[in-house]
Coordinates of C-alpha atoms in Angstrom, one line a residue:
Chain A
M102 CA -4.0 18.6 -5.9
N103 CA -1.9 20.1 -3.3
Y104 CA -1.6 23.2 -2.6
A105 CA 1.7 23.7 -4.6
E106 CA -0.1 22.2 -8.1
L107 CA -3.2 24.8 -7.1
A108 CA -0.3 27.7 -6.6
A109 CA 0.7 27.0 -10.3
T110 CA -2.6 26.8 -11.7
L111 CA -3.2 30.4 -10.3
H112 CA 0.1 31.6 -11.4
H113 CA -0.6 30.2 -14.8
V114 CA -4.0 32.0 -14.7
G115 CA -2.4 35.0 -13.3
E116 CA 0.0 35.5 -16.0
R117 CA -2.7 34.6 -18.9
L118 CA -5.3 36.7 -17.5
S119 CA -2.8 39.6 -17.5
K120 CA -1.7 39.4 -21.3
H121 CA -5.2 39.5 -22.3
A122 CA -6.5 41.4 -19.6
G123 CA -6.7 44.3 -22.2
K124 CA -8.9 41.9 -24.6
I125 CA -11.1 40.7 -22.5
E126 CA -14.8 41.7 -22.8
G127 CA -18.5 39.9 -22.2
E128 CA -21.2 39.7 -19.7
S129 CA -20.3 36.1 -18.6
M130 CA -16.2 37.0 -18.5
G131 CA -17.2 39.4 -16.3
Q132 CA -19.6 37.4 -13.9
S133 CA -17.1 34.7 -13.8
A134 CA -14.1 36.9 -13.0
R135 CA -17.3 38.1 -9.9
I136 CA -17.6 34.9 -8.5
L137 CA -13.7 34.0 -8.1
L138 CA -13.0 37.2 -7.4
T139 CA -15.7 36.5 -4.1
H140 CA -14.7 33.1 -3.6
L141 CA -10.4 34.2 -4.1
S142 CA -11.1 37.8 -0.9
K143 CA -12.5 34.8 1.2
F144 CA -9.9 32.1 0.5
E145 CA -6.9 34.6 1.1
E146 CA -8.5 35.4 4.2
L147 CA -8.7 31.3 5.3
L148 CA -4.8 31.0 4.7
D149 CA -3.6 34.9 6.0
G150 CA -5.9 33.4 9.3
Y151 CA -4.4 30.6 8.7
I152 CA -0.7 31.8 8.3
A153 CA -0.4 33.9 10.9
S154 CA -1.5 30.8 13.5
R155 CA 0.5 28.9 12.3
K156 CA 3.3 31.1 12.8
S157 CA 1.8 32.3 16.9
G158 CA 1.9 28.1 17.3
E159 CA -1.8 28.5 17.5
L160 CA -2.8 25.7 14.9
L161 CA -0.4 23.2 16.7
L162 CA -2.6 24.6 19.9
E163 CA -5.9 24.7 18.5
T164 CA -4.9 21.6 16.5
L165 CA -3.3 19.9 20.1
L166 CA -7.1 21.0 21.8
R167 CA -9.2 19.0 19.3
S168 CA -6.6 15.7 18.5
P169 CA -8.0 12.5 20.4
A170 CA -5.4 12.7 22.6
A171 CA -7.8 15.5 24.0
K172 CA -10.8 13.7 24.1
R173 CA -9.5 11.4 26.1
H174 CA -7.3 13.5 29.0
L175 CA -8.6 16.7 27.9
T176 CA -10.2 18.6 31.5
I177 CA -11.0 21.7 32.8
R178 CA -8.7 21.2 36.0
L179 CA -5.9 20.9 33.5
L180 CA -7.2 24.1 31.4
K181 CA -7.0 26.0 34.7
E182 CA -3.7 24.4 35.7
G183 CA -2.2 25.4 32.2
L184 CA -3.3 29.2 32.6
R185 CA -2.3 29.2 36.1
N186 CA 0.8 28.4 35.4
L187 CA 0.7 30.3 32.0
T188 CA -0.2 33.6 32.9
G189 CA -1.4 33.7 35.9
K190 CA -4.7 34.1 35.4
R191 CA -7.7 32.3 36.4
L192 CA -10.0 30.1 33.9
R193 CA -13.5 30.9 34.2
S194 CA -15.2 28.9 32.0
T195 CA -17.5 25.8 34.0
D196 CA -18.2 24.1 30.2
L197 CA -15.3 22.1 29.1
R198 CA -16.0 23.6 25.3
A199 CA -15.9 27.3 26.7
A200 CA -13.1 26.4 28.6
K201 CA -10.9 25.5 25.2
R202 CA -12.0 28.9 23.8
E203 CA -10.9 30.6 27.1
F204 CA -8.0 29.1 27.3
V205 CA -6.9 29.8 23.6
E206 CA -7.9 34.0 23.6
R207 CA -5.9 34.1 27.5
V208 CA -2.9 32.3 25.9
H209 CA -2.8 34.1 22.5
E210 CA -3.4 37.4 24.7
A211 CA -0.7 36.6 26.6
G212 CA 1.7 35.5 23.4
R213 CA 2.1 31.7 25.5
Q214 CA 1.2 29.7 22.3
D215 CA 4.3 27.8 22.2
E216 CA 4.3 27.1 26.4
A217 CA 0.4 26.0 26.1
S218 CA 1.5 23.3 23.4
E219 CA 4.2 22.0 25.1
F220 CA 1.8 22.0 28.2
L221 CA -0.4 20.0 27.0
Q222 CA 1.8 17.5 25.7
E223 CA 3.7 16.5 28.2
A224 CA -0.3 16.7 30.2
F225 CA -0.9 14.3 27.6
A226 CA 2.0 12.4 28.0
E227 CA 1.8 11.7 31.8
A228 CA -1.6 11.5 31.0
I229 CA -1.4 8.2 29.5
H230 CA -1.9 5.6 31.6
V231 CA 0.2 2.5 31.9
D232 CA -0.6 -0.2 34.6
S233 CA 3.2 -0.8 35.4
G234 CA 2.2 -4.6 37.7
G235 CA 4.0 -3.3 40.8
K236 CA 8.0 -3.1 41.6
D237 CA 7.4 -6.6 42.4
K238 CA 6.4 -7.8 38.9
A239 CA 8.8 -8.7 37.2
S240 CA 9.5 -11.4 40.3
L241 CA 5.8 -12.5 40.6
Q242 CA 6.2 -13.6 36.9
R243 CA 9.3 -15.9 37.6
E244 CA 7.6 -17.1 40.2
F245 CA 3.7 -17.9 38.5
V246 CA 6.6 -19.4 36.0
G247 CA 8.1 -21.3 38.3
L248 CA 4.7 -22.6 40.2
G249 CA 3.7 -23.7 36.9
Q250 CA 6.9 -26.6 36.3
L251 CA 6.0 -27.9 40.3
A252 CA 4.5 -31.5 40.4
E253 CA 0.6 -31.0 41.6
D254 CA 2.0 -31.9 45.7
E255 CA 4.9 -29.7 45.5
F256 CA 1.8 -27.0 44.2
A257 CA -0.1 -27.4 46.7
Q258 CA 2.5 -26.7 49.5
E259 CA 3.8 -23.4 47.7
I260 CA -0.1 -22.9 47.5
Q261 CA -0.4 -23.9 51.3
K262 CA 2.3 -21.7 52.7
K263 CA 0.5 -18.5 50.8
S264 CA -2.0 -16.2 52.2
L265 CA -5.4 -15.4 49.7
G266 CA -3.8 -11.6 49.3
E267 CA -0.6 -13.2 48.1
L268 CA -2.7 -15.5 45.5
R269 CA -4.7 -12.6 44.3
R270 CA -1.4 -10.2 43.8
L271 CA 0.1 -13.3 42.2
A272 CA -2.8 -14.5 40.0
E273 CA -3.5 -10.5 39.0
T274 CA 0.0 -9.7 38.1
N275 CA 0.3 -13.0 35.3
G276 CA -3.6 -11.7 34.3
I277 CA -5.3 -13.6 35.5
R278 CA -9.2 -12.3 36.1
F279 CA -10.9 -13.5 39.0
T280 CA -13.8 -12.3 41.7
D281 CA -14.4 -10.7 44.9
K282 CA -16.0 -14.4 45.2
T283 CA -13.6 -17.1 44.2
N284 CA -11.9 -18.6 46.6
K285 CA -8.1 -19.4 47.2
Q286 CA -8.9 -23.7 46.1
R287 CA -10.4 -22.1 42.8
L288 CA -7.9 -19.4 42.5
A289 CA -5.2 -22.1 42.8
A290 CA -6.6 -24.0 40.2
L291 CA -6.5 -21.4 38.4
V292 CA -3.2 -20.2 38.5
R293 CA -1.6 -23.7 38.9
R294 CA -4.3 -24.4 34.7
Y295 CA -2.2 -21.1 33.6
A296 CA 0.9 -21.4 34.8
Q297 CA 1.4 -24.3 33.5
R298 CA -0.2 -23.3 30.4
A299 CA 2.6 -21.0 30.7
V300 CA 6.0 -22.8 31.4
F301 CA 4.3 -24.8 27.7
N302 CA 3.9 -21.9 25.5
I303 CA 7.4 -20.6 26.3
S304 CA 9.6 -23.5 26.2
A305 CA 7.5 -24.5 23.2
A306 CA 8.0 -21.3 21.7
A307 CA 11.5 -21.4 22.7
Chain B
M45 CA 18.3 16.5 10.9
S46 CA 19.2 13.2 13.3
S47 CA 16.2 10.5 11.5
K48 CA 15.3 7.4 13.1
V49 CA 14.8 4.5 11.0
L50 CA 12.4 2.0 12.0
A51 CA 11.5 -1.2 10.6
F52 CA 7.8 -2.6 11.3
I53 CA 8.5 -6.4 10.6
N54 CA 6.5 -9.6 11.7
F55 CA 7.0 -12.2 9.4
K56 CA 2.8 -13.7 10.5
G57 CA 0.7 -11.8 8.4
G58 CA -2.7 -10.0 9.8
V59 CA -1.2 -8.6 13.2
G60 CA -1.7 -4.9 12.5
K61 CA 1.6 -3.7 10.4
T62 CA 0.3 -1.1 8.4
A63 CA -2.3 -0.4 10.7
T64 CA 0.5 0.6 13.0
V65 CA 3.2 2.5 10.6
V66 CA 0.3 4.1 9.0
N67 CA -1.4 5.5 12.3
I68 CA 1.9 6.7 14.0
G69 CA 3.9 8.0 11.0
A70 CA -0.2 10.7 11.2
T71 CA -0.2 10.8 14.2
L72 CA 3.4 12.1 14.8
A73 CA 2.7 14.4 12.3
K74 CA 0.1 15.9 13.0
L75 CA 0.4 16.2 16.5
H76 CA 4.5 16.2 17.3
E77 CA 5.1 18.1 14.0
K78 CA 7.2 15.2 13.3
K79 CA 8.7 15.3 9.5
V80 CA 7.9 11.1 8.2
L81 CA 8.3 8.9 5.3
I82 CA 6.8 5.7 5.5
V83 CA 8.4 3.9 3.0
D84 CA 6.2 0.7 1.7
I85 CA 8.2 -2.2 0.5
D86 CA 5.7 -5.0 0.8
P87 CA 3.9 -6.1 -2.1
Q88 CA 0.3 -6.2 -1.3
S89 CA 1.2 -1.9 -1.2
N90 CA -1.3 -1.9 1.5
S91 CA 0.5 1.7 3.1
S92 CA 0.1 2.9 -0.3
V93 CA -3.7 1.7 -1.2
W94 CA -4.3 2.5 2.6
L95 CA -3.0 6.6 2.0
M96 CA -3.7 7.2 -1.6
R97 CA -7.3 6.6 -3.4
P98 CA -6.2 3.0 -5.0
D99 CA -7.2 4.9 -9.1
R100 CA -4.2 7.6 -7.8
W101 CA -1.7 5.0 -6.5
R102 CA -2.7 3.0 -10.2
E103 CA -1.9 5.8 -12.0
H104 CA 0.8 7.3 -9.6
V105 CA 3.2 3.2 -9.8
T106 CA 2.0 2.3 -13.2
G107 CA 5.6 -0.3 -14.6
G108 CA 6.3 0.1 -10.6
R109 CA 8.9 3.1 -12.3
K110 CA 7.5 5.8 -8.8
S111 CA 7.3 2.9 -6.1
T112 CA 10.2 0.9 -4.5
F113 CA 9.7 -1.7 -7.4
Q114 CA 12.6 0.1 -9.0
I115 CA 15.1 0.7 -6.6
Y116 CA 15.4 -3.5 -6.9
D117 CA 14.6 -3.5 -11.0
D118 CA 17.6 -1.1 -11.3
A119 CA 20.0 -3.0 -9.5
L120 CA 18.3 -6.4 -11.1
H121 CA 18.9 -4.6 -14.4
G122 CA 21.7 -2.2 -13.8
K123 CA 19.5 0.5 -14.8
N124 CA 19.8 4.0 -13.0
R125 CA 15.8 5.0 -13.1
F126 CA 14.8 5.0 -9.9
N127 CA 14.3 8.7 -9.1
F128 CA 13.2 9.4 -5.0
E129 CA 11.5 12.8 -6.4
E130 CA 9.4 11.3 -8.7
A131 CA 8.6 8.5 -6.9
L132 CA 7.7 10.4 -3.2
V133 CA 3.6 10.9 -2.0
K134 CA 3.5 14.5 -0.2
G135 CA 0.9 13.9 2.0
V136 CA -2.3 12.1 1.6
V137 CA -5.8 14.0 -0.7
T138 CA -8.7 14.1 2.0
W139 CA -12.6 14.2 1.2
T140 CA -11.9 18.0 -0.6
G141 CA -9.8 16.5 -3.3
F142 CA -6.7 18.8 -1.3
T143 CA -3.6 17.1 0.4
D144 CA -3.1 17.0 4.4
L145 CA -0.7 15.8 6.5
P146 CA 1.8 17.3 4.4
R147 CA 4.8 16.5 7.1
L148 CA 4.0 12.6 6.5
H149 CA 5.3 11.7 2.6
L150 CA 5.2 8.1 1.5
L151 CA 7.3 5.9 -1.3
P152 CA 4.3 3.8 -2.7
A153 CA 4.7 0.2 -3.6
A154 CA 3.7 -1.8 -6.2
V155 CA 2.5 -5.0 -6.8
E156 CA 5.7 -5.6 -9.0
L157 CA 7.6 -6.1 -5.8
L158 CA 6.5 -10.3 -6.1
R159 CA 8.6 -10.7 -9.3
I160 CA 11.1 -9.4 -7.1
E161 CA 11.6 -12.1 -5.0
D162 CA 12.3 -14.8 -8.0
R163 CA 15.3 -12.9 -9.2
V164 CA 17.0 -11.3 -6.8
H165 CA 18.9 -14.3 -6.5
E166 CA 20.9 -13.6 -9.6
L167 CA 22.6 -10.5 -7.2
R168 CA 25.4 -11.4 -4.6
D169 CA 23.8 -11.9 -1.5
S170 CA 25.2 -8.8 0.6
A171 CA 24.2 -6.4 -2.1
V172 CA 20.7 -7.7 -2.0
Y173 CA 20.2 -6.5 1.3
R174 CA 22.1 -3.5 1.2
L175 CA 20.2 -2.4 -2.3
L176 CA 17.6 -0.1 0.2
D177 CA 20.1 1.5 2.8
A178 CA 22.4 1.9 -1.2
A179 CA 19.1 4.5 -2.7
L180 CA 17.8 5.8 0.1
S181 CA 20.7 6.3 3.3
S182 CA 20.5 9.8 1.6
Y183 CA 17.1 11.1 2.0
F184 CA 16.3 9.6 5.4
K185 CA 18.0 12.7 6.9
E186 CA 15.9 14.4 5.8
Y187 CA 12.9 13.3 8.3
D188 CA 12.7 13.1 12.2
Y189 CA 11.3 9.4 11.1
V190 CA 11.4 7.0 8.8
L191 CA 8.8 4.2 8.8
L192 CA 9.4 0.7 6.8
D193 CA 6.9 -1.6 6.0
C194 CA 8.1 -4.6 5.5
P195 CA 5.9 -7.6 4.1
P196 CA 5.1 -10.9 6.3
N197 CA 8.3 -12.9 5.7
L198 CA 12.0 -12.6 6.6
Y199 CA 13.1 -12.7 3.1
S200 CA 15.2 -10.8 0.7
T201 CA 13.1 -7.3 0.9
T202 CA 12.6 -7.2 4.9
R203 CA 16.4 -8.3 5.1
G204 CA 17.0 -5.6 3.5
A205 CA 14.8 -3.0 5.3
I206 CA 15.8 -4.6 8.6
F207 CA 19.6 -3.9 6.8
S208 CA 19.0 0.0 7.1
A209 CA 16.8 0.2 10.1
D210 CA 18.3 1.7 13.6
S211 CA 15.3 -0.6 15.0
C212 CA 12.6 -3.1 14.5
V213 CA 9.3 -3.1 15.8
V214 CA 7.6 -5.8 16.3
P215 CA 3.6 -5.2 15.2
Y216 CA 2.0 -9.0 17.7
V217 CA -1.5 -10.2 17.9
P218 CA -1.8 -11.5 21.5
D219 CA -2.4 -15.2 21.1
Y220 CA -0.1 -18.6 20.6
L221 CA 0.2 -18.3 17.0
S222 CA 2.5 -14.9 17.3
L223 CA 4.0 -16.0 20.4
S224 CA 5.7 -18.8 18.8
G225 CA 7.3 -17.0 16.2
F226 CA 8.1 -14.5 18.0
Q227 CA 11.4 -16.6 19.0
V228 CA 12.3 -17.3 15.8
L229 CA 12.0 -13.9 15.0
A230 CA 14.2 -13.0 17.8
E231 CA 16.8 -15.5 16.8
E232 CA 16.6 -14.0 13.0
I233 CA 17.4 -11.1 13.9
L234 CA 19.9 -11.8 16.1
N235 CA 21.7 -13.5 12.7
M236 CA 21.2 -11.0 10.5
R237 CA 22.9 -8.7 13.3
E238 CA 26.0 -11.2 12.9
R239 CA 26.1 -11.4 8.7
F240 CA 25.4 -7.7 8.8
A241 CA 28.1 -6.5 11.6
P242 CA 31.1 -6.2 8.7
H243 CA 28.8 -3.9 6.9
L244 CA 27.2 -1.5 9.7
P245 CA 28.5 1.5 11.6
A246 CA 28.7 0.3 14.9
R247 CA 26.4 1.6 16.9
R248 CA 23.6 -0.4 13.9
K249 CA 22.8 -3.5 15.1
P250 CA 20.0 -5.1 13.9
N251 CA 17.6 -5.8 17.2
I252 CA 14.1 -5.8 18.3
G253 CA 13.4 -2.3 19.8
A254 CA 9.5 -2.6 20.5
V255 CA 6.6 -4.8 20.3
V256 CA 3.6 -3.0 19.6
V257 CA -0.2 -5.1 20.5
S258 CA -3.5 -5.0 17.6
H259 CA -6.7 -6.2 18.3
Y260 CA -6.9 -6.3 21.9
R261 CA -9.7 -7.0 24.0
Q262 CA -10.0 -5.9 27.0
S263 CA -13.4 -8.8 28.5
G264 CA -12.0 -12.0 30.1
N265 CA -8.9 -13.7 30.2
V266 CA -7.8 -14.6 27.4
Y267 CA -5.8 -11.3 26.4
R268 CA -4.1 -10.6 29.5
L269 CA -2.8 -14.0 30.0
A270 CA -1.4 -14.1 26.4
I271 CA -0.2 -10.5 26.8
N272 CA 1.8 -11.6 30.3
E273 CA 3.0 -14.6 28.3
L274 CA 4.5 -12.3 25.6
E275 CA 6.0 -10.6 28.6
L276 CA 7.3 -13.7 30.2
S277 CA 8.6 -14.6 26.7
I278 CA 10.6 -11.7 25.9
A279 CA 12.5 -11.9 29.7
Q280 CA 13.3 -15.0 29.0
L281 CA 14.8 -13.8 25.4
Q282 CA 16.7 -11.1 27.3
R283 CA 18.2 -13.6 30.2
S284 CA 18.6 -15.4 27.3
G285 CA 21.1 -12.5 24.9
L286 CA 18.6 -13.1 22.2
L287 CA 17.0 -9.3 22.5
S288 CA 18.8 -7.0 23.9
G289 CA 17.2 -4.8 27.8
Q290 CA 15.7 -2.3 25.4
T291 CA 13.2 -4.6 23.9
A292 CA 9.6 -3.3 25.3
I293 CA 6.0 -4.0 25.1
L294 CA 4.1 -0.2 24.1
E295 CA 1.2 0.5 26.0
P296 CA -1.5 1.1 25.8
Y297 CA -2.8 -1.7 23.4
I298 CA -4.3 -0.9 20.6
R299 CA -7.8 -1.9 21.1
H300 CA -10.3 -3.3 18.3
C301 CA -11.8 -0.4 16.7
V302 CA -13.9 -0.5 13.3
R303 CA -13.4 3.3 12.9
V304 CA -9.9 2.1 11.6
A305 CA -11.1 -0.6 9.6
E306 CA -13.5 1.9 7.7
S307 CA -10.5 4.6 7.8
T308 CA -8.8 2.6 5.2
N309 CA -11.7 2.8 3.0
E310 CA -11.8 6.4 3.5
H311 CA -7.7 5.6 2.1
L312 CA -7.0 8.3 5.7
P313 CA -5.4 7.5 8.6
V314 CA -7.9 7.6 11.7
I315 CA -6.5 10.4 13.4
L316 CA -8.4 12.4 10.3
Y317 CA -10.8 10.2 9.8
A318 CA -12.7 9.6 12.7
P319 CA -10.6 11.7 15.3
G320 CA -13.1 10.4 17.8
S321 CA -13.3 6.7 18.0
I322 CA -10.8 4.4 20.5
G323 CA -8.5 3.9 17.7
A324 CA -7.5 7.6 17.2
Q325 CA -7.6 7.7 20.5
D326 CA -5.4 4.1 21.6
Y327 CA -2.8 5.5 18.2
C328 CA -2.5 9.1 20.2
D329 CA -1.7 7.5 23.5
L330 CA 0.8 4.9 21.7
T331 CA 2.9 7.1 19.6
Q332 CA 3.0 9.2 23.0
R333 CA 5.2 6.4 24.6
F334 CA 7.3 5.6 20.9
L335 CA 8.2 9.0 20.9
N336 CA 9.0 8.7 24.5
H337 CA 11.0 5.4 23.5
F338 CA 12.8 6.1 20.9
E339 CA 13.8 8.9 21.6
S340 CA 15.2 8.1 24.9
K341 CA 17.1 5.8 22.7
K342 CA 18.7 8.4 20.6

């Protein structure tokens, strides 16, 4: 059921009740009406709160603070920075749960819920770490493909010109995992194997 | 409203197409307050049964009338029975029995769509790929994002989705089988660009806007090397003109997460079913990247 259907049901019951109100009697009807009224009052209270928080922007703010993105990226430091920027006030809480509550309260007092949501959305977006591979990634990838096309002796000559550090950078950028103990010879063998595979796979795909 | 229509395509199955559509759609609606329409045109109806309980879905689409099937059936029989408002499912029903995610709408599929591919050859070629667009484009304007969940093939219904879309998103699993299909996909889309050109406004050209990687595991070399080969392949296709310079692999990659698989049984997107899971976190971050990518291209 959706809320529009619930509204229609309530409306329908309300109309019928209104039409027959003067004729209704008996204990079971009275008891049932009392239970309905209790639940309706609670529901109306919740609904009022929901509508108010939606209108003020607090709902989105709370949603963001409870979101999976918050679980990954939200820190007390971020909340401190946000509160200072938005209200000029200092966040006092020292644990994250309390800090979230304090943040919402202070933002609410300042009436800056929309700005706070915007701040969090931007902060979460910035916090997503993407390893760009560095500015020379494209050239290292081209070099990798080039190495994969070389004959064994040509490959050996090219590798000889490189330091271990350069070879590590080339391997790392092209997805080859190695350890600190991996020596140049072993790393060169890995680069040769996977560079040849890349050339084969890409040209086969093409 | 300026809507963005995106076709999620890959003729390889099991690449996380539906998971990507459902979870990006839900995250856009929940955390970014975007109005989203998911259009399911896959006879397997996976988006539909992910977001609807099977009994409710069966009841809703009985006979195919309140589903995307009706669009094609109308064209084949010269009828006009498809009614967008009647077919539309608004929000997802949670365990409470009430709806959540009111900004997420679904146009469900029905298994009757299986019969469509056998019969669409009865229609003129150009009429086939324009069917979806003709039936739905006026409604698309009501949404920020329209996500078209296509079947794992490049037959008529998928081509129709590509015709309707501003851009295509390719869900991808980092292995050679996916890589080998990617080039073919890029070529096919280029062919469609030429065929569709006379029927499309100049600004709308079929293209691969983004690649989304699923089933990723961080351990070992395997997946990093496979992603590197995908990057090399995309660079090569861009140099040869098969892909535009704007085609990007969106990060983060979606890691394998059992909670995402479980969420299909609960008929909820993972952001509602298990918001603390790595699956939900990955989709949240991916959706942010997705927004950055497609909003900057507007």
